[in-house]
Short mmCIF file of N, CA and C in Angstrom, two decimals:
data_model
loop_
_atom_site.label_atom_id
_atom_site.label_comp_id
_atom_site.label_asym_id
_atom_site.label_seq_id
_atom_site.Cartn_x
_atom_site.Cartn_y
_atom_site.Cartn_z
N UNK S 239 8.92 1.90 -9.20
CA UNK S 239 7.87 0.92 -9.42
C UNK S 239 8.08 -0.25 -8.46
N UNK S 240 7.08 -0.75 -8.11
CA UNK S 240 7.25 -1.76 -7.39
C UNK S 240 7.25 -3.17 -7.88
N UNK S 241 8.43 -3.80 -7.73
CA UNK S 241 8.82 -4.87 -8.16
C UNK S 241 7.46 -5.97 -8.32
N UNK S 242 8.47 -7.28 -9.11
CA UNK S 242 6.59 -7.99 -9.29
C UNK S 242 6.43 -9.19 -8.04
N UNK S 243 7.73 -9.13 -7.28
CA UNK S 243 7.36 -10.10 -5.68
C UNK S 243 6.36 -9.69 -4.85
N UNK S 244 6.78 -7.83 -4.42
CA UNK S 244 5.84 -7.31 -3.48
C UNK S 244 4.56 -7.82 -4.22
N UNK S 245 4.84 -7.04 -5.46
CA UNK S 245 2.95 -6.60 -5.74
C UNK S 245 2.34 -8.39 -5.73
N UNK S 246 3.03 -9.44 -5.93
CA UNK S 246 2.08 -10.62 -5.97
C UNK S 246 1.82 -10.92 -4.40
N UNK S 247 2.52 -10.20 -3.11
CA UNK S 247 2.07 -10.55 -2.19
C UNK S 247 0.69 -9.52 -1.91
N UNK S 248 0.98 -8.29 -2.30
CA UNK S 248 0.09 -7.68 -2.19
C UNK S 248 -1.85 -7.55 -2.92
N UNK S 249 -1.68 -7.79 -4.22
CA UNK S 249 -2.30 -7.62 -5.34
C UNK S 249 -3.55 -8.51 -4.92
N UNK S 250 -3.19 -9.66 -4.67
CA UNK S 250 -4.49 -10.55 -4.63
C UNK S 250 -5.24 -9.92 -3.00
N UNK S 251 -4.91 -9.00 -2.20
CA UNK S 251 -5.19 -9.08 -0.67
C UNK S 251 -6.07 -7.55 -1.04
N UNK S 252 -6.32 -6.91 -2.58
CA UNK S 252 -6.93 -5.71 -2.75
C UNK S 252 -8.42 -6.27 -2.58
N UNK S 253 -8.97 -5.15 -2.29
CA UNK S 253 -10.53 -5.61 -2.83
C UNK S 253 -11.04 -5.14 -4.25
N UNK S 254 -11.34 -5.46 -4.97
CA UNK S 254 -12.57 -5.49 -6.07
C UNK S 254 -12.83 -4.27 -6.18
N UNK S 255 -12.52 -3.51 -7.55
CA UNK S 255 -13.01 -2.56 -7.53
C UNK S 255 -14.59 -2.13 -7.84
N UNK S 256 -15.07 -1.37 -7.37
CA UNK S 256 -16.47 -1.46 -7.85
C UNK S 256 -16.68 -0.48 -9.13
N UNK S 257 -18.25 -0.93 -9.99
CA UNK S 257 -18.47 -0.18 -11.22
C UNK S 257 -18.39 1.30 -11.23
N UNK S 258 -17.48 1.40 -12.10
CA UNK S 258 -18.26 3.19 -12.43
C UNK S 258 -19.98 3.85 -12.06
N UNK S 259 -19.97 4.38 -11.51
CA UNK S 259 -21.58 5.01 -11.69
C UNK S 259 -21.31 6.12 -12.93
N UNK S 260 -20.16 6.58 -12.78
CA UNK S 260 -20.73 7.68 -13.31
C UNK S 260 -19.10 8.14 -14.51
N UNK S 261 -19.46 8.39 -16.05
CA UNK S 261 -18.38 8.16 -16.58
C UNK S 261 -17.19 9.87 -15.97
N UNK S 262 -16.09 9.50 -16.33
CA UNK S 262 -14.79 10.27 -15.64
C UNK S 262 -13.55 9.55 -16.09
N UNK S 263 -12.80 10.03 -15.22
CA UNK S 263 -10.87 10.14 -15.68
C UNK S 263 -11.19 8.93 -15.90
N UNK S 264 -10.08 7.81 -16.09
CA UNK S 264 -10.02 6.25 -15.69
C UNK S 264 -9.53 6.39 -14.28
N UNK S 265 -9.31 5.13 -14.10
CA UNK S 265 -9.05 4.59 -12.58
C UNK S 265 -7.33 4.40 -12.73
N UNK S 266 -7.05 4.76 -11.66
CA UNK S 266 -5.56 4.55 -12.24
C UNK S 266 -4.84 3.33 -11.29
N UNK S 267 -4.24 2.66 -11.91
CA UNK S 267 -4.07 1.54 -11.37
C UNK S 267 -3.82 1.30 -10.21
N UNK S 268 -3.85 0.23 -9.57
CA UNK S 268 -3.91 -0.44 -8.08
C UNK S 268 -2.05 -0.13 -7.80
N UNK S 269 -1.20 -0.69 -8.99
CA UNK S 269 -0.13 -0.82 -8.98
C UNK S 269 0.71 0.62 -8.31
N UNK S 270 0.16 1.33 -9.11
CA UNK S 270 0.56 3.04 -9.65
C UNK S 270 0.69 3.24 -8.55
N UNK S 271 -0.76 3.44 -8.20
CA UNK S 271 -1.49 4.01 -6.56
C UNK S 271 -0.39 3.24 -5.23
N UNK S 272 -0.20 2.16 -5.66
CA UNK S 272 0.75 1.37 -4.29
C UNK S 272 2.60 2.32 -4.47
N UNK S 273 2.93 2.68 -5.71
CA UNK S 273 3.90 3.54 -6.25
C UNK S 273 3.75 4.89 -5.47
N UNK S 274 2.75 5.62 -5.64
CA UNK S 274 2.99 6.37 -4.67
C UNK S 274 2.09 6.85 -3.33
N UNK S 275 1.59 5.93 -2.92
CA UNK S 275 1.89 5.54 -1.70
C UNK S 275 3.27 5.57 -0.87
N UNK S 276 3.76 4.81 -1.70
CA UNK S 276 4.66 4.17 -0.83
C UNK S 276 5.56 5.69 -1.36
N UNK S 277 6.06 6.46 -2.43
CA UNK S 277 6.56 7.40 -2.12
C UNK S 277 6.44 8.66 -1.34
N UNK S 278 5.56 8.46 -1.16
CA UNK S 278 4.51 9.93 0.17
C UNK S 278 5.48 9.79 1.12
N UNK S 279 5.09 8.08 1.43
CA UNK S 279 5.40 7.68 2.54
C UNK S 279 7.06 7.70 2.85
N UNK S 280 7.71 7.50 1.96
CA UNK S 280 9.11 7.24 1.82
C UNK S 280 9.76 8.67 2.44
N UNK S 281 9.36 9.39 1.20
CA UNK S 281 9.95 10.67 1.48
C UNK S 281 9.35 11.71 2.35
N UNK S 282 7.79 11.92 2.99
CA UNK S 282 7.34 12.13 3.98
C UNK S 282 6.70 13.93 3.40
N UNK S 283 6.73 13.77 2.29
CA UNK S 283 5.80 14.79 1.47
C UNK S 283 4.33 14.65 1.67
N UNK S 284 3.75 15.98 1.99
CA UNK S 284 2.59 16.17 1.65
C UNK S 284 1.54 15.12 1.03
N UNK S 285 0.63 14.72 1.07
CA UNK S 285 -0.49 13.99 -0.17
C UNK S 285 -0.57 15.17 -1.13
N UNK S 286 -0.50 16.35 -1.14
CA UNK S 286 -1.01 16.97 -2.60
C UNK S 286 -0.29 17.78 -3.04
N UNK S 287 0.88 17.58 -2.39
CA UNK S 287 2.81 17.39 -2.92
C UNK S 287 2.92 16.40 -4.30
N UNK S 288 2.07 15.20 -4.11
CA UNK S 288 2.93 14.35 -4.89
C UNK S 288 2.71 14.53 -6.06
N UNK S 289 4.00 14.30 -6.78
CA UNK S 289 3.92 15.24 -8.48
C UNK S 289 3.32 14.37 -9.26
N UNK S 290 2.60 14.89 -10.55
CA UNK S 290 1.48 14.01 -11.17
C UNK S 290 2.19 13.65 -12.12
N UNK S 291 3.60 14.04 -12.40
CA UNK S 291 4.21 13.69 -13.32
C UNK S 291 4.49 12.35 -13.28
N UNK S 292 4.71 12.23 -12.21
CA UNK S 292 5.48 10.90 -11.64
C UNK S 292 4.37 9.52 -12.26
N UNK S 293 3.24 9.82 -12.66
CA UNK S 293 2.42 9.02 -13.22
C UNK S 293 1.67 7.94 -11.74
N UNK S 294 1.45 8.23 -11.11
CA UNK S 294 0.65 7.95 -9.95
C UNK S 294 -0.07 8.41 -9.47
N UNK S 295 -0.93 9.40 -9.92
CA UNK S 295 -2.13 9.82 -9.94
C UNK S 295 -2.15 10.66 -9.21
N UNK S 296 -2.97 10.90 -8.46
CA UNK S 296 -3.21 12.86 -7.38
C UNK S 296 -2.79 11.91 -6.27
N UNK S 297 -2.10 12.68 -5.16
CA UNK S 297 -1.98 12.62 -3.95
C UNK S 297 -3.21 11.97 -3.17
N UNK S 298 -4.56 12.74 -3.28
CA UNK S 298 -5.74 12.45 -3.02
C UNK S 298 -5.82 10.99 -3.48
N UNK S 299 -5.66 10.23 -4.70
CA UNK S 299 -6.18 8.84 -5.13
C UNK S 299 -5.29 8.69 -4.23
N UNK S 300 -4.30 8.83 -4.14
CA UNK S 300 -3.38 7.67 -3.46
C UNK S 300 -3.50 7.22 -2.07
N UNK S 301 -4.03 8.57 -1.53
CA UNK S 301 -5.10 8.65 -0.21
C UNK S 301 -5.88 7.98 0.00
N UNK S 302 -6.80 7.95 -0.58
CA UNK S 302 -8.46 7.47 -0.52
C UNK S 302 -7.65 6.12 -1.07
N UNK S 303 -7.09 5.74 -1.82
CA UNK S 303 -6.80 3.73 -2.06
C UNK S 303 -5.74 3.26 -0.66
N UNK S 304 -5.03 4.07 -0.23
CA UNK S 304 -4.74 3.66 1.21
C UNK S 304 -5.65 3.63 2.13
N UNK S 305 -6.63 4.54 2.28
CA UNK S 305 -8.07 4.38 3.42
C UNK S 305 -8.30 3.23 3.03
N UNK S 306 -8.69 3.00 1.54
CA UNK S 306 -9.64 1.78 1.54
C UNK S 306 -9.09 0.67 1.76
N UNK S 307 -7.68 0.53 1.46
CA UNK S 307 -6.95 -0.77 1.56
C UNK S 307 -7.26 -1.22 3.10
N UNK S 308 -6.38 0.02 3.78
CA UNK S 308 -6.49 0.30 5.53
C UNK S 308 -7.86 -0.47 5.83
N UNK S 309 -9.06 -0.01 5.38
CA UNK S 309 -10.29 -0.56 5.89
C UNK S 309 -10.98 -2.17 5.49
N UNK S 310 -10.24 -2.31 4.52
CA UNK S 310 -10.10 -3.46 4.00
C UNK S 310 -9.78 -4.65 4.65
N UNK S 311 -8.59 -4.22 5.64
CA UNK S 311 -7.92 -4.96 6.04
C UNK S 311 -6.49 -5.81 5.16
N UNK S 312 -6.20 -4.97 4.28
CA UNK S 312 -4.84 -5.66 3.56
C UNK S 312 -3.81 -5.12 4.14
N UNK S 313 -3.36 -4.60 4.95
CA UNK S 313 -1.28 -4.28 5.56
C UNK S 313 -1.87 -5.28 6.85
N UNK S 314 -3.45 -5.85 7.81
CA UNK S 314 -2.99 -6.01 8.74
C UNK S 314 -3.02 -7.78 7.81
N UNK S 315 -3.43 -8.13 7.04
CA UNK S 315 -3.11 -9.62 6.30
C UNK S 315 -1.70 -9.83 6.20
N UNK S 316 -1.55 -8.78 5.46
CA UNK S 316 -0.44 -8.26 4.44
C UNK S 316 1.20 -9.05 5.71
N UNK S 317 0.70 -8.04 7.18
CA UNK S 317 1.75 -8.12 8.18
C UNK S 317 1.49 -9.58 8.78
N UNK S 318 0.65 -10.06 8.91
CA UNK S 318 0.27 -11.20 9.76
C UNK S 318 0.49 -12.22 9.20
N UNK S 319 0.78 -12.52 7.82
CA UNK S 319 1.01 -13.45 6.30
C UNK S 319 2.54 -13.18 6.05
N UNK S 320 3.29 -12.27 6.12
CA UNK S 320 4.49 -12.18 5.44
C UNK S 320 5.29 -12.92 6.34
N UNK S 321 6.60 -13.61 5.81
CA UNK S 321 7.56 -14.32 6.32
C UNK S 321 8.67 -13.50 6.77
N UNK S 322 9.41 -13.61 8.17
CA UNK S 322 9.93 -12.95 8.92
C UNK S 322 11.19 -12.93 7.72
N UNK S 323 11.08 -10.97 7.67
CA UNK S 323 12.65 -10.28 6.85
C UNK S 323 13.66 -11.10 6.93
N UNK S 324 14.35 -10.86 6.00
CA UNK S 324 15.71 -11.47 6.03
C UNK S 324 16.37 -10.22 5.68
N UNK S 325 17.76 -9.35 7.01
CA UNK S 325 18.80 -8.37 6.63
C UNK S 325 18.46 -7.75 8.06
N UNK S 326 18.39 -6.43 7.97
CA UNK S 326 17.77 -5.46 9.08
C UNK S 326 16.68 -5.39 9.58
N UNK S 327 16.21 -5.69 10.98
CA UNK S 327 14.91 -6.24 11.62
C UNK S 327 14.34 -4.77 10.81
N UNK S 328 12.62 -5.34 10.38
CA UNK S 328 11.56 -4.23 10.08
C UNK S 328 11.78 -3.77 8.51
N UNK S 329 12.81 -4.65 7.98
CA UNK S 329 13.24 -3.92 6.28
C UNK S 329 12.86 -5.18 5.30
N UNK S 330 12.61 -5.40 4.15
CA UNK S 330 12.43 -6.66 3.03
C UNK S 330 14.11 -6.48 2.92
N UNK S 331 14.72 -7.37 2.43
CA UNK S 331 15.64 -7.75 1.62
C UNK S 331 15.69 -7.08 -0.23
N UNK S 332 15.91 -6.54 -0.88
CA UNK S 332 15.85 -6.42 -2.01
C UNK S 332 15.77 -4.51 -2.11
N UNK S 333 15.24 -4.08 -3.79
CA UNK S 333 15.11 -2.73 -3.64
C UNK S 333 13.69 -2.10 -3.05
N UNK S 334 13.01 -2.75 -3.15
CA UNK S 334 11.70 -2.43 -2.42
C UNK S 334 11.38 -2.42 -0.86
N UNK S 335 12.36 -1.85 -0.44
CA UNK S 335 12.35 -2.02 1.24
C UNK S 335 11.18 -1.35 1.36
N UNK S 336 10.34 -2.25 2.03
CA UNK S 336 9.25 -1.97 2.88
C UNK S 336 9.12 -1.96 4.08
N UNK S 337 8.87 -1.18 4.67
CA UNK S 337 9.37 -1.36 6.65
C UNK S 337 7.80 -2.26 6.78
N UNK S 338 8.37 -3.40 7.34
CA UNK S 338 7.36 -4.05 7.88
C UNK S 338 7.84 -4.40 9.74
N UNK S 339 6.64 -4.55 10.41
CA UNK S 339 7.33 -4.41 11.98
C UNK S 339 7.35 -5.45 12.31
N UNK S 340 8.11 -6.18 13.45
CA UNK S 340 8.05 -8.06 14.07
C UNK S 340 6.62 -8.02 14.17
N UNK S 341 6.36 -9.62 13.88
CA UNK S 341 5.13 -10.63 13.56
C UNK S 341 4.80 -10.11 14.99
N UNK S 342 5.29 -10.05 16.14
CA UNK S 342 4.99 -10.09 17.72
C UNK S 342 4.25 -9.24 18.43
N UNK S 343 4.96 -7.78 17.46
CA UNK S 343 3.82 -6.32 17.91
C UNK S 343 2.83 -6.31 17.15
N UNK S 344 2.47 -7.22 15.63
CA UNK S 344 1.41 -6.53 14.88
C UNK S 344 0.47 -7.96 16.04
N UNK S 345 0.86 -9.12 15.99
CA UNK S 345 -0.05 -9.52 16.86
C UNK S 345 -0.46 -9.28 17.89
N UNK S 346 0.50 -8.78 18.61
CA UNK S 346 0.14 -7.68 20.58
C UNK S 346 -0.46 -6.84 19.92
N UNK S 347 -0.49 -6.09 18.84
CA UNK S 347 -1.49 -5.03 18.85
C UNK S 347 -3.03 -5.58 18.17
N UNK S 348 -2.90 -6.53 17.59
CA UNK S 348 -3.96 -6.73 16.86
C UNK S 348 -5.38 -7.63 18.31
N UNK S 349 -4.31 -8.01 18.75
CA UNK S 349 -4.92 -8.83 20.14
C UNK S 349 -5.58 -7.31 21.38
N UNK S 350 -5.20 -6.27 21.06
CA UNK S 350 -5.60 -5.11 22.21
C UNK S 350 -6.67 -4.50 21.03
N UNK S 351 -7.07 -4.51 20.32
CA UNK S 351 -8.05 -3.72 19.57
C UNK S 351 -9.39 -4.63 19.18
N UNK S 352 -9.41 -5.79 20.46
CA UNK S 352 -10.53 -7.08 20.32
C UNK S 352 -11.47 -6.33 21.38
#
């Protein structure tokens, strides 16, 4: 699970979910979905690898809420807002290591895609 530091940097930078049209499963949380995400990503499994046991929903949600985040624009906030790591360049400090990359390339890159 992801601790409650990340998710308050993260949480407010989601967008809004929009209404149901049409009734189905529930929505499974923003939180969950960032849970495994980030385990796909960790361990480098498949999207429809990831076990449903694990209580983070289908591979697929976890997919489609990373597109949307991605399109959103929350990891390039997310990178451009966070305060330079403290430990191993590109790692958080704590159990939630998140590889985040120097402030320097997300701005060189964010400056070539103008």
């Amino acid at each position: 699970m992801v601790s409650d530091e990340p998710w308050s940097l993260i949480e407010p930078l989601l967008p809004e979910q929009a209404p149901k049209l049409v009734e189905g499963r529930p929505r499974v949380p923003d939180r969950q979905a960032l849970c495994g995400i980030l385990f796909v990503l960790h361990t480098g499994i498949q999207w429809e690898l990831l076990p449903q046991e694990l209580g983070f929903g289908s591979g697929m949600t976890c997919w489609r809420r990373l597109a949307a985040w991605n399109e959103a624009g929350v990891w390039q906030t997310l990178l451009l807002n966070k305060p330079a790591p403290e430990g191993p360049a590109g790692l958080v400090a704590g159990d939630d290591r998140l590889p985040i990359p120097p402030r320097d390339v997300v701005e060189m890159n964010r400056g070539a895609h103008r």
